[in-house]
mmCIF file with all atom_site columns, C-alpha atoms in Angstrom:
data_model
loop_
_atom_site.group_PDB
_atom_site.id
_atom_site.type_symbol
_atom_site.label_atom_id
_atom_site.label_alt_id
_atom_site.label_comp_id
_atom_site.label_asym_id
_atom_site.label_entity_id
_atom_site.label_seq_id
_atom_site.pdbx_PDB_ins_code
_atom_site.Cartn_x
_atom_site.Cartn_y
_atom_site.Cartn_z
_atom_site.occupancy
_atom_site.B_iso_or_equiv
_atom_site.pdbx_formal_charge
_atom_site.auth_seq_id
_atom_site.auth_comp_id
_atom_site.auth_asym_id
_atom_site.auth_atom_id
_atom_site.pdbx_PDB_model_num
ATOM 1   C CA . GLU A 1 1   ? 213.889 208.802 85.941  1.00 59.00 ? 1163 GLU A CA 1
ATOM 2   C CA . ALA A 1 2   ? 211.488 211.684 85.478  1.00 54.00 ? 1164 ALA A CA 1
ATOM 3   C CA . ALA A 1 3   ? 211.158 213.990 88.460  1.00 91.00 ? 1165 ALA A CA 1
ATOM 4   C CA . VAL A 1 4   ? 208.360 216.362 89.401  1.00 96.00 ? 1166 VAL A CA 1
ATOM 5   C CA . THR A 1 5   ? 208.659 218.265 92.652  1.00 96.00 ? 1167 THR A CA 1
ATOM 6   C CA . GLN A 1 6   ? 205.815 220.125 94.305  1.00 97.00 ? 1168 GLN A CA 1
ATOM 7   C CA . SER A 1 7   ? 205.860 222.633 97.133  1.00 96.00 ? 1169 SER A CA 1
ATOM 8   C CA . PRO A 1 8   ? 204.543 223.118 99.677  1.00 97.00 ? 1170 PRO A CA 1
ATOM 9   C CA . ARG A 1 9   ? 203.417 219.582 100.450 1.00 96.00 ? 1171 ARG A CA 1
ATOM 10  C CA . ASN A 1 10  ? 200.921 220.823 103.000 1.00 97.00 ? 1172 ASN A CA 1
ATOM 11  C CA . LYS A 1 11  ? 199.315 224.229 103.413 1.00 97.00 ? 1173 LYS A CA 1
ATOM 12  C CA . VAL A 1 12  ? 196.591 225.677 105.603 1.00 97.00 ? 1174 VAL A CA 1
ATOM 13  C CA . THR A 1 13  ? 195.185 229.078 104.786 1.00 97.00 ? 1175 THR A CA 1
ATOM 14  C CA . VAL A 1 14  ? 192.173 231.188 105.682 1.00 97.00 ? 1176 VAL A CA 1
ATOM 15  C CA . THR A 1 15  ? 189.262 232.058 103.448 1.00 97.00 ? 1177 THR A CA 1
ATOM 16  C CA . GLY A 1 16  ? 190.268 234.959 101.237 1.00 97.00 ? 1178 GLY A CA 1
ATOM 17  C CA . GLY A 1 17  ? 193.943 234.166 101.581 1.00 96.00 ? 1179 GLY A CA 1
ATOM 18  C CA . ASN A 1 18  ? 196.504 234.057 98.831  1.00 96.00 ? 1180 ASN A CA 1
ATOM 19  C CA . VAL A 1 19  ? 198.175 230.759 97.971  1.00 97.00 ? 1181 VAL A CA 1
ATOM 20  C CA . THR A 1 20  ? 200.800 229.777 95.417  1.00 98.00 ? 1182 THR A CA 1
ATOM 21  C CA . LEU A 1 21  ? 201.535 226.142 94.661  1.00 98.00 ? 1183 LEU A CA 1
ATOM 22  C CA . SER A 1 22  ? 204.816 225.493 92.886  1.00 98.00 ? 1184 SER A CA 1
ATOM 23  C CA . CYS A 1 23  ? 205.873 222.721 90.567  1.00 98.00 ? 1185 CYS A CA 1
ATOM 24  C CA . ARG A 1 24  ? 209.243 222.026 89.011  1.00 97.00 ? 1186 ARG A CA 1
ATOM 25  C CA . GLN A 1 25  ? 210.082 219.261 86.545  1.00 97.00 ? 1187 GLN A CA 1
ATOM 26  C CA . THR A 1 26  ? 213.514 218.154 85.439  1.00 95.00 ? 1188 THR A CA 1
ATOM 27  C CA . ASN A 1 27  ? 212.362 216.029 82.488  1.00 91.00 ? 1189 ASN A CA 1
ATOM 28  C CA . SER A 1 28  ? 212.575 218.623 79.719  1.00 92.00 ? 1190 SER A CA 1
ATOM 29  C CA . HIS A 1 29  ? 208.890 218.034 79.027  1.00 93.00 ? 1191 HIS A CA 1
ATOM 30  C CA . ASN A 1 30  ? 206.951 220.686 77.176  1.00 94.00 ? 1192 ASN A CA 1
ATOM 31  C CA . TYR A 1 31  ? 203.614 219.801 78.758  1.00 93.00 ? 1193 TYR A CA 1
ATOM 32  C CA . MET A 1 32  ? 202.770 220.442 82.394  1.00 95.00 ? 1194 MET A CA 1
ATOM 33  C CA . TYR A 1 33  ? 199.430 220.056 84.163  1.00 96.00 ? 1195 TYR A CA 1
ATOM 34  C CA . TRP A 1 34  ? 197.668 220.967 87.394  1.00 97.00 ? 1196 TRP A CA 1
ATOM 35  C CA . TYR A 1 35  ? 194.966 218.614 88.656  1.00 97.00 ? 1197 TYR A CA 1
ATOM 36  C CA . ARG A 1 36  ? 192.890 218.541 91.802  1.00 97.00 ? 1198 ARG A CA 1
ATOM 37  C CA . GLN A 1 37  ? 191.812 215.278 93.381  1.00 95.00 ? 1199 GLN A CA 1
ATOM 38  C CA . ASP A 1 38  ? 188.634 215.035 95.417  1.00 94.00 ? 1200 ASP A CA 1
ATOM 39  C CA . THR A 1 39  ? 186.738 212.022 96.702  1.00 88.00 ? 1201 THR A CA 1
ATOM 40  C CA . GLY A 1 40  ? 183.995 211.109 94.273  1.00 85.00 ? 1202 GLY A CA 1
ATOM 41  C CA . HIS A 1 41  ? 185.452 213.219 91.472  1.00 88.00 ? 1203 HIS A CA 1
ATOM 42  C CA . GLY A 1 42  ? 188.776 211.614 90.707  1.00 89.00 ? 1204 GLY A CA 1
ATOM 43  C CA . LEU A 1 43  ? 191.309 213.939 89.067  1.00 93.00 ? 1205 LEU A CA 1
ATOM 44  C CA . ARG A 1 44  ? 190.058 217.071 87.403  1.00 94.00 ? 1206 ARG A CA 1
ATOM 45  C CA . LEU A 1 45  ? 192.186 219.253 85.162  1.00 93.00 ? 1207 LEU A CA 1
ATOM 46  C CA . ILE A 1 46  ? 192.550 222.859 86.281  1.00 97.00 ? 1208 ILE A CA 1
ATOM 47  C CA . HIS A 1 47  ? 195.125 224.360 83.898  1.00 96.00 ? 1209 HIS A CA 1
ATOM 48  C CA . TYR A 1 48  ? 197.853 223.082 81.655  1.00 94.00 ? 1210 TYR A CA 1
ATOM 49  C CA . SER A 1 49  ? 200.633 224.395 79.471  1.00 94.00 ? 1211 SER A CA 1
ATOM 50  C CA . TYR A 1 50  ? 202.696 223.214 76.536  1.00 92.00 ? 1212 TYR A CA 1
ATOM 51  C CA . GLY A 1 51  ? 205.566 225.613 76.996  1.00 94.00 ? 1213 GLY A CA 1
ATOM 52  C CA . ALA A 1 52  ? 206.940 228.644 78.747  1.00 96.00 ? 1214 ALA A CA 1
ATOM 53  C CA . GLY A 1 53  ? 204.455 231.500 78.543  1.00 95.00 ? 1215 GLY A CA 1
ATOM 54  C CA . ASN A 1 54  ? 201.647 229.235 77.316  1.00 95.00 ? 1216 ASN A CA 1
ATOM 55  C CA . LEU A 1 55  ? 198.500 228.543 79.315  1.00 95.00 ? 1217 LEU A CA 1
ATOM 56  C CA . GLN A 1 56  ? 195.521 226.346 78.511  1.00 93.00 ? 1218 GLN A CA 1
ATOM 57  C CA . ILE A 1 57  ? 192.272 226.221 80.441  1.00 93.00 ? 1219 ILE A CA 1
ATOM 58  C CA . GLY A 1 58  ? 191.192 222.895 81.861  1.00 92.00 ? 1220 GLY A CA 1
ATOM 59  C CA . ASP A 1 59  ? 187.850 221.629 83.074  1.00 91.00 ? 1221 ASP A CA 1
ATOM 60  C CA . VAL A 1 60  ? 187.638 223.370 86.463  1.00 95.00 ? 1222 VAL A CA 1
ATOM 61  C CA . PRO A 1 61  ? 189.549 226.668 86.097  1.00 96.00 ? 1223 PRO A CA 1
ATOM 62  C CA . ASP A 1 62  ? 187.287 228.969 88.135  1.00 97.00 ? 1224 ASP A CA 1
ATOM 63  C CA . GLY A 1 63  ? 189.106 230.541 91.065  1.00 97.00 ? 1225 GLY A CA 1
ATOM 64  C CA . TYR A 1 64  ? 192.534 229.531 89.784  1.00 98.00 ? 1226 TYR A CA 1
ATOM 65  C CA . LYS A 1 65  ? 195.249 231.242 87.821  1.00 97.00 ? 1227 LYS A CA 1
ATOM 66  C CA . ALA A 1 66  ? 198.386 229.612 86.529  1.00 98.00 ? 1228 ALA A CA 1
ATOM 67  C CA . THR A 1 67  ? 201.660 230.761 85.119  1.00 97.00 ? 1229 THR A CA 1
ATOM 68  C CA . ARG A 1 68  ? 204.429 228.899 83.297  1.00 98.00 ? 1230 ARG A CA 1
ATOM 69  C CA . THR A 1 69  ? 207.549 230.961 83.769  1.00 97.00 ? 1231 THR A CA 1
ATOM 70  C CA . THR A 1 70  ? 210.080 228.520 82.303  1.00 97.00 ? 1232 THR A CA 1
ATOM 71  C CA . GLN A 1 71  ? 210.005 225.066 80.800  1.00 96.00 ? 1233 GLN A CA 1
ATOM 72  C CA . GLU A 1 72  ? 210.699 223.702 84.283  1.00 97.00 ? 1234 GLU A CA 1
ATOM 73  C CA . ASP A 1 73  ? 208.360 225.771 86.458  1.00 98.00 ? 1235 ASP A CA 1
ATOM 74  C CA . PHE A 1 74  ? 204.573 225.861 86.596  1.00 98.00 ? 1236 PHE A CA 1
ATOM 75  C CA . PHE A 1 75  ? 202.683 227.730 89.313  1.00 98.00 ? 1237 PHE A CA 1
ATOM 76  C CA . LEU A 1 76  ? 199.081 227.534 90.469  1.00 98.00 ? 1238 LEU A CA 1
ATOM 77  C CA . LEU A 1 77  ? 197.690 230.667 92.117  1.00 98.00 ? 1239 LEU A CA 1
ATOM 78  C CA . LEU A 1 78  ? 194.648 230.986 94.355  1.00 96.00 ? 1240 LEU A CA 1
ATOM 79  C CA . GLU A 1 79  ? 194.200 234.701 94.935  1.00 92.00 ? 1241 GLU A CA 1
ATOM 80  C CA . LEU A 1 80  ? 191.058 234.546 97.085  1.00 95.00 ? 1242 LEU A CA 1
ATOM 81  C CA . ALA A 1 81  ? 191.018 231.054 98.514  1.00 96.00 ? 1243 ALA A CA 1
ATOM 82  C CA . SER A 1 82  ? 187.664 229.525 99.414  1.00 97.00 ? 1244 SER A CA 1
ATOM 83  C CA . PRO A 1 83  ? 186.794 226.387 101.425 1.00 97.00 ? 1245 PRO A CA 1
ATOM 84  C CA . SER A 1 84  ? 185.661 224.706 98.190  1.00 97.00 ? 1246 SER A CA 1
ATOM 85  C CA . GLN A 1 85  ? 189.296 224.757 97.093  1.00 98.00 ? 1247 GLN A CA 1
ATOM 86  C CA . THR A 1 86  ? 190.314 222.470 99.928  1.00 98.00 ? 1248 THR A CA 1
ATOM 87  C CA . SER A 1 87  ? 191.772 219.586 97.993  1.00 97.00 ? 1249 SER A CA 1
ATOM 88  C CA . LEU A 1 88  ? 194.801 217.534 97.031  1.00 97.00 ? 1250 LEU A CA 1
ATOM 89  C CA . TYR A 1 89  ? 196.601 219.137 94.109  1.00 98.00 ? 1251 TYR A CA 1
ATOM 90  C CA . PHE A 1 90  ? 198.831 217.272 91.696  1.00 97.00 ? 1252 PHE A CA 1
ATOM 91  C CA . CYS A 1 91  ? 201.259 218.609 89.175  1.00 97.00 ? 1253 CYS A CA 1
ATOM 92  C CA . ALA A 1 92  ? 202.344 216.444 86.276  1.00 95.00 ? 1254 ALA A CA 1
ATOM 93  C CA . SER A 1 93  ? 204.615 216.710 83.260  1.00 95.00 ? 1255 SER A CA 1
ATOM 94  C CA . GLY A 1 94  ? 204.793 214.786 80.015  1.00 91.00 ? 1256 GLY A CA 1
ATOM 95  C CA . ARG A 1 95  ? 202.746 214.187 76.939  1.00 84.00 ? 1257 ARG A CA 1
ATOM 96  C CA . ASN A 1 96  ? 200.254 211.314 77.151  1.00 76.00 ? 1258 ASN A CA 1
ATOM 97  C CA . THR A 1 97  ? 202.493 209.465 79.587  1.00 85.00 ? 1259 THR A CA 1
ATOM 98  C CA . LEU A 1 98  ? 202.449 211.719 82.623  1.00 90.00 ? 1260 LEU A CA 1
ATOM 99  C CA . TYR A 1 99  ? 204.835 211.864 85.545  1.00 92.00 ? 1261 TYR A CA 1
ATOM 100 C CA . PHE A 1 100 ? 203.214 213.072 88.737  1.00 93.00 ? 1262 PHE A CA 1
ATOM 101 C CA . GLY A 1 101 ? 204.485 214.898 91.760  1.00 94.00 ? 1263 GLY A CA 1
ATOM 102 C CA . GLU A 1 102 ? 203.612 213.676 95.236  1.00 92.00 ? 1264 GLU A CA 1
ATOM 103 C CA . GLY A 1 103 ? 200.833 216.196 95.704  1.00 95.00 ? 1265 GLY A CA 1
ATOM 104 C CA . SER A 1 104 ? 200.132 219.339 97.711  1.00 97.00 ? 1266 SER A CA 1
ATOM 105 C CA . ARG A 1 105 ? 197.388 219.159 100.288 1.00 97.00 ? 1267 ARG A CA 1
ATOM 106 C CA . LEU A 1 106 ? 195.615 222.484 100.743 1.00 98.00 ? 1268 LEU A CA 1
ATOM 107 C CA . ILE A 1 107 ? 193.126 223.227 103.504 1.00 98.00 ? 1269 ILE A CA 1
ATOM 108 C CA . VAL A 1 108 ? 191.150 226.455 103.416 1.00 97.00 ? 1270 VAL A CA 1
ATOM 109 C CA . VAL A 1 109 ? 189.461 227.251 106.738 1.00 96.00 ? 1271 VAL A CA 1
ATOM 110 C CA . ALA B 2 1   ? 184.948 216.490 74.449  1.00 78.00 ? 131  ALA B CA 1
ATOM 111 C CA . GLN B 2 2   ? 186.364 213.261 75.779  1.00 85.00 ? 132  GLN B CA 1
ATOM 112 C CA . SER B 2 3   ? 185.239 211.506 78.940  1.00 91.00 ? 133  SER B CA 1
ATOM 113 C CA . VAL B 2 4   ? 185.954 208.357 80.925  1.00 95.00 ? 134  VAL B CA 1
ATOM 114 C CA . THR B 2 5   ? 183.558 206.294 82.994  1.00 96.00 ? 135  THR B CA 1
ATOM 115 C CA . GLN B 2 6   ? 184.651 203.862 85.655  1.00 97.00 ? 136  GLN B CA 1
ATOM 116 C CA . PRO B 2 7   ? 181.368 202.407 86.888  1.00 96.00 ? 137  PRO B CA 1
ATOM 117 C CA . ASP B 2 8   ? 182.740 200.753 90.017  1.00 96.00 ? 138  ASP B CA 1
ATOM 118 C CA . ALA B 2 9   ? 183.892 203.059 92.783  1.00 95.00 ? 139  ALA B CA 1
ATOM 119 C CA . ARG B 2 10  ? 185.116 200.105 94.839  1.00 96.00 ? 140  ARG B CA 1
ATOM 120 C CA . VAL B 2 11  ? 185.964 196.502 94.022  1.00 97.00 ? 141  VAL B CA 1
ATOM 121 C CA . THR B 2 12  ? 186.791 193.827 96.593  1.00 97.00 ? 142  THR B CA 1
ATOM 122 C CA . VAL B 2 13  ? 188.688 190.716 95.532  1.00 97.00 ? 143  VAL B CA 1
ATOM 123 C CA . SER B 2 14  ? 190.220 187.832 97.438  1.00 97.00 ? 144  SER B CA 1
ATOM 124 C CA . GLU B 2 15  ? 193.973 187.420 97.237  1.00 96.00 ? 145  GLU B CA 1
ATOM 125 C CA . GLY B 2 16  ? 194.871 185.054 94.423  1.00 97.00 ? 146  GLY B CA 1
ATOM 126 C CA . ALA B 2 17  ? 191.619 185.626 92.564  1.00 97.00 ? 147  ALA B CA 1
ATOM 127 C CA . SER B 2 18  ? 191.356 187.210 89.144  1.00 97.00 ? 148  SER B CA 1
ATOM 128 C CA . LEU B 2 19  ? 190.469 190.845 88.637  1.00 97.00 ? 149  LEU B CA 1
ATOM 129 C CA . GLN B 2 20  ? 188.731 193.028 86.106  1.00 97.00 ? 150  GLN B CA 1
ATOM 130 C CA . LEU B 2 21  ? 188.307 196.782 86.499  1.00 98.00 ? 151  LEU B CA 1
ATOM 131 C CA . ARG B 2 22  ? 185.971 198.345 83.996  1.00 98.00 ? 152  ARG B CA 1
ATOM 132 C CA . CYS B 2 23  ? 186.536 201.456 81.927  1.00 98.00 ? 153  CYS B CA 1
ATOM 133 C CA . LYS B 2 24  ? 184.543 203.005 79.110  1.00 97.00 ? 154  LYS B CA 1
ATOM 134 C CA . TYR B 2 25  ? 185.598 206.090 77.222  1.00 95.00 ? 155  TYR B CA 1
ATOM 135 C CA . SER B 2 26  ? 183.976 208.607 74.959  1.00 93.00 ? 156  SER B CA 1
ATOM 136 C CA . TYR B 2 27  ? 186.016 210.262 72.213  1.00 89.00 ? 157  TYR B CA 1
ATOM 137 C CA . SER B 2 28  ? 185.245 210.828 68.576  1.00 84.00 ? 158  SER B CA 1
ATOM 138 C CA . GLY B 2 29  ? 188.799 210.363 67.328  1.00 82.00 ? 159  GLY B CA 1
ATOM 139 C CA . THR B 2 30  ? 191.444 207.690 67.785  1.00 81.00 ? 160  THR B CA 1
ATOM 140 C CA . PRO B 2 31  ? 192.048 207.404 71.513  1.00 86.00 ? 161  PRO B CA 1
ATOM 141 C CA . TYR B 2 32  ? 195.235 206.992 73.427  1.00 92.00 ? 162  TYR B CA 1
ATOM 142 C CA . LEU B 2 33  ? 194.251 205.034 76.548  1.00 94.00 ? 163  LEU B CA 1
ATOM 143 C CA . PHE B 2 34  ? 195.949 204.602 79.879  1.00 95.00 ? 164  PHE B CA 1
ATOM 144 C CA . TRP B 2 35  ? 195.671 202.983 83.264  1.00 97.00 ? 165  TRP B CA 1
ATOM 145 C CA . TYR B 2 36  ? 197.341 204.653 86.222  1.00 96.00 ? 166  TYR B CA 1
ATOM 146 C CA . VAL B 2 37  ? 197.646 203.404 89.800  1.00 96.00 ? 167  VAL B CA 1
ATOM 147 C CA . GLN B 2 38  ? 197.773 205.454 92.983  1.00 95.00 ? 168  GLN B CA 1
ATOM 148 C CA . TYR B 2 39  ? 199.144 203.912 96.158  1.00 93.00 ? 169  TYR B CA 1
ATOM 149 C CA . PRO B 2 40  ? 198.318 205.556 99.478  1.00 89.00 ? 170  PRO B CA 1
ATOM 150 C CA . ARG B 2 41  ? 199.856 209.001 99.973  1.00 86.00 ? 171  ARG B CA 1
ATOM 151 C CA . GLN B 2 42  ? 201.514 208.952 96.554  1.00 88.00 ? 172  GLN B CA 1
ATOM 152 C CA . GLY B 2 43  ? 201.042 210.457 93.135  1.00 88.00 ? 173  GLY B CA 1
ATOM 153 C CA . LEU B 2 44  ? 199.828 208.446 90.177  1.00 91.00 ? 174  LEU B CA 1
ATOM 154 C CA . GLN B 2 45  ? 202.062 206.024 88.311  1.00 92.00 ? 175  GLN B CA 1
ATOM 155 C CA . LEU B 2 46  ? 201.597 204.655 84.822  1.00 93.00 ? 176  LEU B CA 1
ATOM 156 C CA . LEU B 2 47  ? 200.493 201.020 84.718  1.00 96.00 ? 177  LEU B CA 1
ATOM 157 C CA . LEU B 2 48  ? 200.064 200.564 80.975  1.00 96.00 ? 178  LEU B CA 1
ATOM 158 C CA . LYS B 2 49  ? 199.082 202.388 77.806  1.00 94.00 ? 179  LYS B CA 1
ATOM 159 C CA . TYR B 2 50  ? 197.537 201.731 74.423  1.00 93.00 ? 180  TYR B CA 1
ATOM 160 C CA . TYR B 2 51  ? 198.325 203.745 71.326  1.00 89.00 ? 181  TYR B CA 1
ATOM 161 C CA . SER B 2 52  ? 197.711 201.349 68.447  1.00 87.00 ? 182  SER B CA 1
ATOM 162 C CA . GLY B 2 53  ? 198.323 197.805 67.230  1.00 90.00 ? 183  GLY B CA 1
ATOM 163 C CA . ASP B 2 54  ? 197.664 194.735 69.364  1.00 93.00 ? 184  ASP B CA 1
ATOM 164 C CA . PRO B 2 55  ? 194.529 195.534 71.370  1.00 93.00 ? 185  PRO B CA 1
ATOM 165 C CA . VAL B 2 56  ? 195.833 193.626 74.381  1.00 96.00 ? 186  VAL B CA 1
ATOM 166 C CA . VAL B 2 57  ? 198.583 195.531 76.121  1.00 96.00 ? 187  VAL B CA 1
ATOM 167 C CA . GLN B 2 58  ? 200.770 194.324 78.932  1.00 96.00 ? 188  GLN B CA 1
ATOM 168 C CA . GLY B 2 59  ? 201.737 196.458 81.892  1.00 94.00 ? 189  GLY B CA 1
ATOM 169 C CA . VAL B 2 60  ? 203.749 196.190 85.044  1.00 92.00 ? 190  VAL B CA 1
ATOM 170 C CA . ASN B 2 61  ? 203.166 193.637 87.787  1.00 93.00 ? 191  ASN B CA 1
ATOM 171 C CA . GLY B 2 62  ? 201.140 191.259 85.607  1.00 95.00 ? 192  GLY B CA 1
ATOM 172 C CA . PHE B 2 63  ? 198.417 193.705 84.619  1.00 97.00 ? 193  PHE B CA 1
ATOM 173 C CA . GLU B 2 64  ? 196.988 193.820 81.129  1.00 97.00 ? 194  GLU B CA 1
ATOM 174 C CA . ALA B 2 65  ? 194.191 195.673 79.375  1.00 97.00 ? 195  ALA B CA 1
ATOM 175 C CA . GLU B 2 66  ? 192.199 195.085 76.237  1.00 96.00 ? 196  GLU B CA 1
ATOM 176 C CA . PHE B 2 67  ? 191.029 197.808 73.878  1.00 94.00 ? 197  PHE B CA 1
ATOM 177 C CA . ILE B 2 68  ? 187.646 196.970 72.360  1.00 94.00 ? 198  ILE B CA 1
ATOM 178 C CA . LYS B 2 69  ? 186.779 199.699 69.902  1.00 91.00 ? 199  LYS B CA 1
ATOM 179 C CA . SER B 2 70  ? 183.255 198.470 69.191  1.00 92.00 ? 200  SER B CA 1
ATOM 180 C CA . ASN B 2 71  ? 182.433 198.746 72.867  1.00 92.00 ? 201  ASN B CA 1
ATOM 181 C CA . SER B 2 72  ? 184.535 201.857 73.637  1.00 93.00 ? 202  SER B CA 1
ATOM 182 C CA . SER B 2 73  ? 186.062 199.927 76.489  1.00 96.00 ? 203  SER B CA 1
ATOM 183 C CA . PHE B 2 74  ? 189.519 199.464 77.968  1.00 97.00 ? 204  PHE B CA 1
ATOM 184 C CA . HIS B 2 75  ? 189.129 197.076 80.890  1.00 97.00 ? 205  HIS B CA 1
ATOM 185 C CA . LEU B 2 76  ? 192.046 196.240 83.167  1.00 98.00 ? 206  LEU B CA 1
ATOM 186 C CA . ARG B 2 77  ? 192.710 192.616 84.116  1.00 98.00 ? 207  ARG B CA 1
ATOM 187 C CA . LYS B 2 78  ? 194.994 190.574 86.286  1.00 97.00 ? 208  LYS B CA 1
ATOM 188 C CA . ALA B 2 79  ? 195.006 186.801 86.590  1.00 97.00 ? 209  ALA B CA 1
ATOM 189 C CA . SER B 2 80  ? 195.938 186.592 90.276  1.00 97.00 ? 210  SER B CA 1
ATOM 190 C CA . VAL B 2 81  ? 195.943 189.576 92.630  1.00 97.00 ? 211  VAL B CA 1
ATOM 191 C CA . HIS B 2 82  ? 198.325 190.136 95.507  1.00 96.00 ? 212  HIS B CA 1
ATOM 192 C CA . TRP B 2 83  ? 197.692 192.134 98.679  1.00 95.00 ? 213  TRP B CA 1
ATOM 193 C CA . SER B 2 84  ? 200.140 194.773 97.418  1.00 95.00 ? 214  SER B CA 1
ATOM 194 C CA . ASP B 2 85  ? 197.764 195.528 94.532  1.00 96.00 ? 215  ASP B CA 1
ATOM 195 C CA . SER B 2 86  ? 195.498 197.387 96.948  1.00 96.00 ? 216  SER B CA 1
ATOM 196 C CA . ALA B 2 87  ? 195.320 200.893 95.503  1.00 96.00 ? 217  ALA B CA 1
ATOM 197 C CA . VAL B 2 88  ? 193.162 203.245 93.486  1.00 96.00 ? 218  VAL B CA 1
ATOM 198 C CA . TYR B 2 89  ? 193.177 202.662 89.736  1.00 97.00 ? 219  TYR B CA 1
ATOM 199 C CA . PHE B 2 90  ? 192.434 205.356 87.197  1.00 96.00 ? 220  PHE B CA 1
ATOM 200 C CA . CYS B 2 91  ? 191.568 204.948 83.550  1.00 97.00 ? 221  CYS B CA 1
ATOM 201 C CA . ALA B 2 92  ? 192.405 207.890 81.285  1.00 95.00 ? 222  ALA B CA 1
ATOM 202 C CA . VAL B 2 93  ? 192.045 208.999 77.676  1.00 93.00 ? 223  VAL B CA 1
ATOM 203 C CA . SER B 2 94  ? 194.289 211.441 75.863  1.00 89.00 ? 224  SER B CA 1
ATOM 204 C CA . ALA B 2 95  ? 192.918 213.697 73.179  1.00 81.00 ? 225  ALA B CA 1
ATOM 205 C CA . ARG B 2 96  ? 193.942 216.779 71.278  1.00 75.00 ? 226  ARG B CA 1
ATOM 206 C CA . THR B 2 97  ? 191.791 219.759 72.190  1.00 70.00 ? 227  THR B CA 1
ATOM 207 C CA . GLU B 2 98  ? 192.295 223.127 70.497  1.00 69.00 ? 228  GLU B CA 1
ATOM 208 C CA . GLY B 2 99  ? 195.764 222.150 69.382  1.00 69.00 ? 229  GLY B CA 1
ATOM 209 C CA . ALA B 2 100 ? 196.976 220.875 72.752  1.00 72.00 ? 230  ALA B CA 1
ATOM 210 C CA . ASP B 2 101 ? 197.065 217.374 74.216  1.00 78.00 ? 231  ASP B CA 1
ATOM 211 C CA . ARG B 2 102 ? 195.230 216.740 77.438  1.00 83.00 ? 232  ARG B CA 1
ATOM 212 C CA . LEU B 2 103 ? 194.593 213.705 79.595  1.00 87.00 ? 233  LEU B CA 1
ATOM 213 C CA . THR B 2 104 ? 191.129 213.144 81.058  1.00 90.00 ? 234  THR B CA 1
ATOM 214 C CA . PHE B 2 105 ? 190.730 210.742 83.973  1.00 93.00 ? 235  PHE B CA 1
ATOM 215 C CA . GLY B 2 106 ? 187.877 208.658 85.259  1.00 94.00 ? 236  GLY B CA 1
ATOM 216 C CA . LYS B 2 107 ? 186.832 208.921 88.886  1.00 95.00 ? 237  LYS B CA 1
ATOM 217 C CA . GLY B 2 108 ? 188.896 205.929 89.884  1.00 96.00 ? 238  GLY B CA 1
ATOM 218 C CA . THR B 2 109 ? 188.207 202.473 91.302  1.00 97.00 ? 239  THR B CA 1
ATOM 219 C CA . GLN B 2 110 ? 189.462 201.562 94.735  1.00 96.00 ? 240  GLN B CA 1
ATOM 220 C CA . LEU B 2 111 ? 190.700 197.976 94.792  1.00 97.00 ? 241  LEU B CA 1
ATOM 221 C CA . ILE B 2 112 ? 190.537 196.175 98.127  1.00 97.00 ? 242  ILE B CA 1
ATOM 222 C CA . ILE B 2 113 ? 192.258 192.815 98.483  1.00 96.00 ? 243  ILE B CA 1
ATOM 223 C CA . GLN B 2 114 ? 190.878 190.455 101.107 1.00 94.00 ? 244  GLN B CA 1
ATOM 224 C CA . PRO B 2 115 ? 193.220 187.863 102.665 1.00 89.00 ? 245  PRO B CA 1
#
């Protein structure tokens, strides 16, 4: 079965802090995605990639950077975290049929 | 750009009753449509998908959905719900944007099952 692993699962940081969320998939999928989930908004696409070194901008990219270092690894970077980025973040891999990680809960105080 | 509307943020159904969760999409091309389910404290899991062919597609746990092109709808149905169906359900549409595939989700419908 497809596997997507996210870390850390929980993170608290201060405003202005630097945060990196990591995602690794073992499915040999080309596509990987970062979403944020907020009450009243559902899932919103931040960044996605269809291969190592590729990056595509999603619907809510402001304040986020991403990097796809290998086919397996996709990172989401918050270089100056703000309270508005407090959210539940999901990584997924696949094309059309997505396999999701268990989420990373980030709190910015 | 594509979009998905789930008009009901919350639906309450009695156990054993039938269910319909509504979904309407907007996309100019041929859509690939999906329903995902999210149980508490978990990621999303695929329930069913429609690519082409028979407009009624079957999914896991007795769920089905019907693609109605004329209405741009892809409603989810189940004949008899069980308490374990309590979850949040997301409708999604896949589309190619600037040469890359992306999945756009609706805001989700929380399903509450009453005993």
